[in-house]
Short mmCIF file of C-alpha atoms in Angstrom, two decimals:
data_model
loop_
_atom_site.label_atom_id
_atom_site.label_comp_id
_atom_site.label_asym_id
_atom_site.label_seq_id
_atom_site.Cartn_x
_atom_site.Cartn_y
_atom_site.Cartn_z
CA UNK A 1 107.07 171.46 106.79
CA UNK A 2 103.98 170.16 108.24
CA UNK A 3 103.31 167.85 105.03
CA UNK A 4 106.48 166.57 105.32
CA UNK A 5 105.90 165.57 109.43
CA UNK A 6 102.88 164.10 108.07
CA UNK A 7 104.40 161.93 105.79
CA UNK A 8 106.92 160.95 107.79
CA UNK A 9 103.91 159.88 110.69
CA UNK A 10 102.42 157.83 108.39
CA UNK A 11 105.43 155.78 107.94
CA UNK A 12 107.83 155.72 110.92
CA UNK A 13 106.83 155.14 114.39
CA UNK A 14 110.53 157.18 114.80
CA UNK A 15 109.00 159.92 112.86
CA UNK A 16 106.37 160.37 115.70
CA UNK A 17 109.11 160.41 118.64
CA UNK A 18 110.62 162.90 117.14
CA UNK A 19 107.43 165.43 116.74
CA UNK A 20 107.28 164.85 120.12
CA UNK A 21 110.55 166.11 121.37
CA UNK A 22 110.20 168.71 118.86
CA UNK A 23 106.57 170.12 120.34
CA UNK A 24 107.00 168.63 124.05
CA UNK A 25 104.36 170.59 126.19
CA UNK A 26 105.83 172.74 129.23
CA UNK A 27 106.54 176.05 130.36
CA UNK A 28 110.02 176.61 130.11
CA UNK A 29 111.31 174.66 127.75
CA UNK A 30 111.17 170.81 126.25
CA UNK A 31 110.46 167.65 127.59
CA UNK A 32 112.02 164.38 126.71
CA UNK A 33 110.09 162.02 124.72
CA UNK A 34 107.62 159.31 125.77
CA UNK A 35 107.96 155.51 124.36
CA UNK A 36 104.67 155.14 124.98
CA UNK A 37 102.71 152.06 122.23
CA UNK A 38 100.88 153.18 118.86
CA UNK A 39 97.33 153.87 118.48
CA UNK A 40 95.32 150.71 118.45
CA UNK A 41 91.41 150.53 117.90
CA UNK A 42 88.91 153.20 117.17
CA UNK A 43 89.60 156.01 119.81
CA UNK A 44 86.41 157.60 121.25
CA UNK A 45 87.33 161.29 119.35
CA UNK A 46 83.99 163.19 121.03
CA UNK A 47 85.04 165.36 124.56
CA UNK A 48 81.45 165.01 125.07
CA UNK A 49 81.38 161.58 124.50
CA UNK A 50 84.55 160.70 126.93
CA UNK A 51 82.99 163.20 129.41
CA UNK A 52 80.17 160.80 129.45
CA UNK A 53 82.33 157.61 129.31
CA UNK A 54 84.82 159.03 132.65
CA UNK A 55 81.39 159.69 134.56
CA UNK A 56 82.04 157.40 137.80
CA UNK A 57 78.87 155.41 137.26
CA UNK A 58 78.06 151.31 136.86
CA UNK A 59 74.79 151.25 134.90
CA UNK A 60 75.36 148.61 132.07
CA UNK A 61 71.73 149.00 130.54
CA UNK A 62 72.58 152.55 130.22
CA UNK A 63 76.20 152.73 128.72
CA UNK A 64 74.20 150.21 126.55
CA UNK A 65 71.81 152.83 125.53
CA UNK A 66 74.69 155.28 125.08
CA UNK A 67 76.57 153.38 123.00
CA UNK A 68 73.79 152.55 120.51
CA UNK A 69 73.36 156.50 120.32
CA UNK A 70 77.24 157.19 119.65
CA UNK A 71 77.67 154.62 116.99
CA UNK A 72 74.94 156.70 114.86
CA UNK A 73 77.69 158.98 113.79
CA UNK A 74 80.14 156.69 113.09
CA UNK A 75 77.36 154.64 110.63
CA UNK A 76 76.79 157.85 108.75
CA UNK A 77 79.90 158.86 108.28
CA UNK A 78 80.74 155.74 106.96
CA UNK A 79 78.86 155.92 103.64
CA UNK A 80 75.64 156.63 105.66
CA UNK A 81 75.01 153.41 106.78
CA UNK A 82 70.93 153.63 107.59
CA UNK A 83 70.27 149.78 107.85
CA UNK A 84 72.93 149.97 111.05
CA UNK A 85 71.75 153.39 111.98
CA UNK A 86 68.51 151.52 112.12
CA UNK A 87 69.98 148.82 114.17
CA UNK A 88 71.19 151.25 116.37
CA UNK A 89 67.62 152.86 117.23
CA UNK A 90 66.42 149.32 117.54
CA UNK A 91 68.50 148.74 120.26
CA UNK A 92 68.41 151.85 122.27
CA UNK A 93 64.54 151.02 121.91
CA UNK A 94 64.89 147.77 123.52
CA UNK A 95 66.54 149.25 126.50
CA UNK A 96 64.24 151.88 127.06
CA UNK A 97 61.65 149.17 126.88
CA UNK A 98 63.05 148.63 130.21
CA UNK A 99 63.16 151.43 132.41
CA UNK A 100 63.65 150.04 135.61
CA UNK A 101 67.07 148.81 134.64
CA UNK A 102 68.14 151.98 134.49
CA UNK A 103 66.38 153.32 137.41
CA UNK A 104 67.61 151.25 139.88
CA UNK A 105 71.02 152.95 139.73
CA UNK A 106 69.21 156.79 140.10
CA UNK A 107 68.60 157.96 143.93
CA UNK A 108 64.98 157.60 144.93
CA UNK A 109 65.11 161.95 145.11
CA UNK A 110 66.05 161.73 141.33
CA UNK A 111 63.85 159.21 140.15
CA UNK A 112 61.04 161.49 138.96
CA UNK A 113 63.45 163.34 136.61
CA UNK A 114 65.12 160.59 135.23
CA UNK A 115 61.52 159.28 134.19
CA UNK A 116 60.55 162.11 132.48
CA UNK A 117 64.20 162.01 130.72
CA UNK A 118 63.70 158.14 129.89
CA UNK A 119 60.08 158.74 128.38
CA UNK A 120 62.06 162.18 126.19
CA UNK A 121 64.13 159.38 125.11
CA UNK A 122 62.19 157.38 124.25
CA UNK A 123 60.38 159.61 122.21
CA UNK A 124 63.32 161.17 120.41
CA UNK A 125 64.20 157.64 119.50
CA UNK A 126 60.44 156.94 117.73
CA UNK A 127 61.56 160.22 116.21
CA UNK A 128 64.82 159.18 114.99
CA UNK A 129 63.80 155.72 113.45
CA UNK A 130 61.38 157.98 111.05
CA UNK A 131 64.06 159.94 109.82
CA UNK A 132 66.02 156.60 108.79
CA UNK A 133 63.44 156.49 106.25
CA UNK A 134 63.63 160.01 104.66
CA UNK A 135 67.57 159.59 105.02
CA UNK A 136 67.52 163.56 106.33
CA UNK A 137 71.28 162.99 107.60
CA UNK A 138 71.77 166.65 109.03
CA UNK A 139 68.45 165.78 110.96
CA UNK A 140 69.87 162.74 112.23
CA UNK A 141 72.74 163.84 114.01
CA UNK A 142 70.97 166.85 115.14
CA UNK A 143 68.47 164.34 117.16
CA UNK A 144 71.14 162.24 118.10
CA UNK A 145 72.79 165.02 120.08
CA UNK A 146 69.66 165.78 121.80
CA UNK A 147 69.14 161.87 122.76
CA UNK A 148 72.81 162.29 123.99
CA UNK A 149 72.50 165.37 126.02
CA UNK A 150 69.22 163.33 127.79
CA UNK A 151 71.56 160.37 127.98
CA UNK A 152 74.10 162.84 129.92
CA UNK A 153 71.36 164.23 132.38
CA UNK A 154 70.55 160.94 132.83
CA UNK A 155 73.81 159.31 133.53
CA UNK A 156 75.18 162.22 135.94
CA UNK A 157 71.49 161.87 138.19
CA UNK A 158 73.44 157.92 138.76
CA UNK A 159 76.42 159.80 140.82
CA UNK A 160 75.57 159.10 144.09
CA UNK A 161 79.15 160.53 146.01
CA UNK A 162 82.26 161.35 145.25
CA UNK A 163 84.23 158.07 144.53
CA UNK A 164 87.42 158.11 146.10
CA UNK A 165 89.77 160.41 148.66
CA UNK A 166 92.25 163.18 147.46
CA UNK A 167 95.32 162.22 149.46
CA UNK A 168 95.80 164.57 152.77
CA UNK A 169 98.75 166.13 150.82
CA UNK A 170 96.57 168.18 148.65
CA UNK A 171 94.23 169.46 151.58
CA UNK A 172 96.38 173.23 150.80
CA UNK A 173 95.09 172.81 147.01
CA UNK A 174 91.85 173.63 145.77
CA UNK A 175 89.67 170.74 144.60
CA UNK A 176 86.90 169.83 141.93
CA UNK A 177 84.24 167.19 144.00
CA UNK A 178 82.33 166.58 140.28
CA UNK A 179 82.24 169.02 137.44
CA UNK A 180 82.46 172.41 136.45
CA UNK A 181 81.65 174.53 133.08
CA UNK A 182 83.57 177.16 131.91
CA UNK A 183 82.67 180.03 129.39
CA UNK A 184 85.62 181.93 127.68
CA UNK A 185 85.60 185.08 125.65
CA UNK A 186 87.74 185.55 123.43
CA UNK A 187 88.82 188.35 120.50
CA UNK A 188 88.16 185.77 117.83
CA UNK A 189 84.67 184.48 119.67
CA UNK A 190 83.61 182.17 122.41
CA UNK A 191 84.46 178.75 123.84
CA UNK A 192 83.17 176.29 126.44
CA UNK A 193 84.53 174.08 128.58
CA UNK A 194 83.56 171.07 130.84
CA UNK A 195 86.13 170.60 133.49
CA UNK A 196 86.40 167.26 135.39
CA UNK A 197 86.82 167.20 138.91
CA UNK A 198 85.50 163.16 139.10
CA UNK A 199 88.82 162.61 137.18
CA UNK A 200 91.55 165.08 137.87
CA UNK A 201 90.18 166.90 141.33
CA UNK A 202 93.36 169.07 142.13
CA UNK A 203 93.79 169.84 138.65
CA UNK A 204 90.38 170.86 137.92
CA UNK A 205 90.00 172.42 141.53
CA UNK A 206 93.31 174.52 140.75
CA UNK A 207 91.72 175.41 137.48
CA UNK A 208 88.26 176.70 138.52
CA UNK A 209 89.48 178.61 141.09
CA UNK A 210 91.65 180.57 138.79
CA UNK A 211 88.92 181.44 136.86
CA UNK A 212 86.87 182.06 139.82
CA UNK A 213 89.68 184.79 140.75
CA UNK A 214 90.01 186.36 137.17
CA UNK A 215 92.81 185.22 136.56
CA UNK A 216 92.85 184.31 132.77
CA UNK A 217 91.16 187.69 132.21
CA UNK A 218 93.35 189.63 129.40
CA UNK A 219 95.45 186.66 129.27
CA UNK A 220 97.28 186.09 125.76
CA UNK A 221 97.87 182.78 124.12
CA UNK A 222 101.67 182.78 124.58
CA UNK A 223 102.09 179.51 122.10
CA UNK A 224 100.13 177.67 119.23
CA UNK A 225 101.85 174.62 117.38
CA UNK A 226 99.43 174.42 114.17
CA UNK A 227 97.74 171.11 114.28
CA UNK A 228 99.16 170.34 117.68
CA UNK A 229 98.84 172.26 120.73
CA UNK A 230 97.31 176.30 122.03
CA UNK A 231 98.61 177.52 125.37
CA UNK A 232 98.21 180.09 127.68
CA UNK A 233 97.84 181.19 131.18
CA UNK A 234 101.42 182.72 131.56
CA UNK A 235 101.17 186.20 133.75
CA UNK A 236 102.44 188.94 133.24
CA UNK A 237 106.05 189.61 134.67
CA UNK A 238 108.94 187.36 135.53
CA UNK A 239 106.52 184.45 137.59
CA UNK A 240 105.46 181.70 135.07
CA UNK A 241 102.62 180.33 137.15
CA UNK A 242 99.95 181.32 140.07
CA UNK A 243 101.44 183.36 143.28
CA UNK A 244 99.30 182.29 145.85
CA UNK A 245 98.36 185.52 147.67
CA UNK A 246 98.09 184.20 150.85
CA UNK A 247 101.42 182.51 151.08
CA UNK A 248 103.63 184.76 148.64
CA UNK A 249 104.29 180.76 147.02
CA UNK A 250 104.25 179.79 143.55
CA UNK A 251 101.13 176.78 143.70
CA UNK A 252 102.67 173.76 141.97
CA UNK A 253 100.44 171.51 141.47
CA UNK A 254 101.13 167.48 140.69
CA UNK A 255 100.81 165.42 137.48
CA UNK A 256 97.50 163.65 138.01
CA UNK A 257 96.31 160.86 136.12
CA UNK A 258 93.16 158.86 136.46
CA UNK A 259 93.66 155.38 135.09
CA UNK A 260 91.05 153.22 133.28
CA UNK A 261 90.08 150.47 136.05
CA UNK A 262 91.65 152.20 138.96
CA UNK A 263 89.78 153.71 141.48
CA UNK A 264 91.68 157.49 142.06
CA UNK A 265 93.87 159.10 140.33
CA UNK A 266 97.88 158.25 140.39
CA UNK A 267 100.16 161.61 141.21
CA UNK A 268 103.52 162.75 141.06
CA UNK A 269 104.68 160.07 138.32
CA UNK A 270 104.49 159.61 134.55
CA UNK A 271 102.72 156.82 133.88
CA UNK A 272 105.81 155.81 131.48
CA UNK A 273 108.02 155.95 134.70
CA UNK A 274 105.65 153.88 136.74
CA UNK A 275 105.77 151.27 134.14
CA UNK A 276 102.41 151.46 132.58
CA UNK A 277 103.17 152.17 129.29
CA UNK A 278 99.65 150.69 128.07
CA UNK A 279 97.54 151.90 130.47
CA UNK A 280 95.24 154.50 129.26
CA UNK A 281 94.23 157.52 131.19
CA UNK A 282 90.00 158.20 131.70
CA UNK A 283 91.00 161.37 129.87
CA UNK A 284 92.73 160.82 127.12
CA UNK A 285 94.40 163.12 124.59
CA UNK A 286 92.08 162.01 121.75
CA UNK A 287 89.73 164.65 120.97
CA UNK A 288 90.33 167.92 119.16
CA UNK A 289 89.99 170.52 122.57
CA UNK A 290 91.08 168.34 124.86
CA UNK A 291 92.58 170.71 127.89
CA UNK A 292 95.44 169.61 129.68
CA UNK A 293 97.92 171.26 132.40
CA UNK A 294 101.14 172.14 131.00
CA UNK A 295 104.40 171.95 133.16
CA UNK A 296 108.10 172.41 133.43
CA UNK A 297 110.49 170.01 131.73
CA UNK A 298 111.48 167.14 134.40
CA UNK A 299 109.38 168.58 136.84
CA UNK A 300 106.35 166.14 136.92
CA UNK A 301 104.83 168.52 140.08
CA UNK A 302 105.53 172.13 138.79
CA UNK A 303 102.29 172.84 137.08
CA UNK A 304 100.81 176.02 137.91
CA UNK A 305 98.54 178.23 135.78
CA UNK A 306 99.64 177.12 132.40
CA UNK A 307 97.28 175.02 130.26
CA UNK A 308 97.09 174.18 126.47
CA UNK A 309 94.24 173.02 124.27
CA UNK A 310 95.23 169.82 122.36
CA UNK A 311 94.96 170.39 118.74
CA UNK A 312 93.48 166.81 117.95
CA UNK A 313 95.09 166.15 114.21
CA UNK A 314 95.14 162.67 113.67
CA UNK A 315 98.01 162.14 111.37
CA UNK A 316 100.18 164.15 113.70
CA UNK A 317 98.98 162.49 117.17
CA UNK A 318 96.29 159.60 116.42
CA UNK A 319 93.57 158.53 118.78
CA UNK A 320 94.13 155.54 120.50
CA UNK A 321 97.66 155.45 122.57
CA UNK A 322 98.57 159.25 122.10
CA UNK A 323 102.07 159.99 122.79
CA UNK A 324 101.25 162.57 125.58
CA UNK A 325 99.04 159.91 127.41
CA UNK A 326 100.36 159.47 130.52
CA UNK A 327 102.52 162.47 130.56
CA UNK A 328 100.40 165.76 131.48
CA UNK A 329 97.21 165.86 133.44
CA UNK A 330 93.83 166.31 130.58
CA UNK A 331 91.67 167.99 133.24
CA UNK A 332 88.55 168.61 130.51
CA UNK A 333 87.22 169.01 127.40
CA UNK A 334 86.23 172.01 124.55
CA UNK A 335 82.15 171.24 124.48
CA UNK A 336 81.31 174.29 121.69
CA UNK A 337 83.60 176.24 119.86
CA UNK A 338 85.81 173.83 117.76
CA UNK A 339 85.22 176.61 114.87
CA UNK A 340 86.79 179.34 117.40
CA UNK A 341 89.11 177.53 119.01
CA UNK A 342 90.68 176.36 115.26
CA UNK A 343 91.58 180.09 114.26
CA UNK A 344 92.97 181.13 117.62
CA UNK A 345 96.95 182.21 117.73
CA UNK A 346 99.44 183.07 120.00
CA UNK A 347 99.18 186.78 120.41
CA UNK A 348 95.14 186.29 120.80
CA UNK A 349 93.05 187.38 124.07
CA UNK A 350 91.28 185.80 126.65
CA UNK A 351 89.26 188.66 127.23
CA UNK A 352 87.41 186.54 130.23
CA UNK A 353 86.58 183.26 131.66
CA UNK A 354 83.73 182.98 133.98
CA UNK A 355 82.43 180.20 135.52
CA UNK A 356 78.71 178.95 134.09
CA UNK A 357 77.87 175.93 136.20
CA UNK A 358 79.69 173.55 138.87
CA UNK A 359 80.79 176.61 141.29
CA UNK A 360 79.85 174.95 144.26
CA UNK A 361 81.30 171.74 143.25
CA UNK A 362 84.95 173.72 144.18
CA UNK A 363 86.33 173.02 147.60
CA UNK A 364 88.67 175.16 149.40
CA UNK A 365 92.11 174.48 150.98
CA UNK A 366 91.98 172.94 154.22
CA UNK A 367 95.15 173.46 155.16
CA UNK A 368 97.78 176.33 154.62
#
């Protein structure tokens, strides 16, 4: 059966609407399709690379240096490409020629970090252009995820504030003011996760707190779609979502949806039903892990405790103008564990899921 979806993706745009009514994401039962646009471009496919790309940050020299750093995979996976690998170090060189470009966006407190970061760089990168010569690909991208991980220090020492207001509305929800990592245990082995509050606050915050309270602990995967999507977070009982202790309510919690180019997030609407059908979110539904809150069908607001892991395959659901874009909130992404998080299946265990880093980016409620 899955062959034959295939086949019919590669053919017929109709062929995708369909596998998506067929594997809508809620939880309770389908949701009507999307007409959202076909994939165009290369899609960034990397959660750590969009993590880096949704940072709230305006540093050209920098995304510059980034870039340079992210192509390397794409050259050598390309029929190892080493003259544009090369090209690629040449460049990032030639930015971190000029350190003071990239300074100037890093608070004054930060400054001496950041300069030890920029002269690790710029060492790694020396480092890198010698392997171009030896052609030691497994060495290669094992450097260039080092440079990247300095490139991410680097780039999240630029946040200066949180960039925008979470509308008064969500004061009684629990919010995400940056980022949080999350560790889960599972029977089949472990996963981790890099939430994003800069992007999806109330989604995130709603998130973290969960796990803050234990309450994915002993949690089964209630559905897996092979190829497509994992979910869990159902409790036990009739409830299909969070009971807030302290108000005996089930805590909905909106669709949120940080669009490129706007400055906060857009709530309570599709962005299909708001007319952007080829606007793309911050977080997109483009990388294999990518973790999203599910929801009731026709209930845009009724999210709860429910979330899935995207199953990126990209004959099923291509990179690029995904047809779930637009309709559920992608909150974070899977940073290790792709191996783990391949073979789990419904009927699997979170046996916990503890928070690593970011705790004391979670705010409260406010308000009852």
């Amino acid at each position: 059966m899955l062959n034959l979806l295939k086949s019919w993706l590669k053919n017929s745009l109709m062929a995708i609407l369909l596998v998506t009514i067929f594997l809508g994401i809620n939880t309770a039962s389908w949701t009507p399709s999307s007409n959202a646009a076909l994939p165009s471009g290369n899609a960034i496919t990397d959660g750590k690379a969009l993590l880096r790309y949704a940072l709230p940050i305006d540093n050209k020299p920098v995304r510059q240096l980034q870039a340079s750093l992210e192509d390397i995979s794409t050259q050598l996976r390309a029929n190892r490409r080493w003259g544009a690998v090369s090209k690629d170090l040449s460049k990032a060189s030639r930015i971190l020629d000029k350190p003071s470009q990239i300074l100037a966006s890093v608070p004054e407190e930060r400054q001496p970090q950041a300069e030890a970061w920029l002269t690790e760089l710029k060492s790694g990168v020396e480092k890198s252009k010698e392997l171009t010569q030896t052609k030691d690909k497994e060495q290669m991208l094992e450097e260039r995820a080092k440079l990247l991980n300095l490139v991410s220090l680097l780039e999240e020492s630029m946040v200066k504030e949180y960039p925008f207001e979470v509308p008064e509305e969500y004061s009684n929800l629990p919010q995400l003011k940056g980022r949080a990592t999350i560790a889960f245990k599972t029977n089949k082995g472990d996963l981790t996760v890099v939430v994003d509050g800069y992007s999806a606050p109330v989604t995130a915050g709603n998130f973290v707190d969960l796990v803050k309270r234990g309450f994915y602990n002993g949690l089964e995967f209630t559905r897996s779609e092979e190829s497509y999507v994992l979910q869990t977070g159902d409790p036990a009982g009739k409830e299909q979502g969070f009971i807030d202790p302290k108000t005996g309510q089930y805590r909905a919690i909106p669709l949120e949806i940080l669009v490129e180019g706007d400055k906060k997030p857009t709530y309570g609407i599709t962005l299909e039903d708001a007319g952007r059908y080829l606007d793309m979110p911050v977080l997109p539904f483009s990388s294999f892990g990518a973790l999203a809150m599910a929801r009731p069908e026709g209930e845009v607001n009724g999210g709860s405790s429910q979330v899935f892991f995207f199953l990126f395959e990209p004959e099923l659901t291509p990179a690029g103008r995904n047809l779930l874009d637009g309709r559920y909130s992608v909150f974070g992404y899977l940073t290790e564990g792709r191996e783990i998080l391949d073979i789990l299946k419904a009927g699997d265990k979170i046996e916990s899921a503890t928070i690593v880093q970011g705790e004391e980016n979670l705010i409260e409620p406010t308000a009852a």
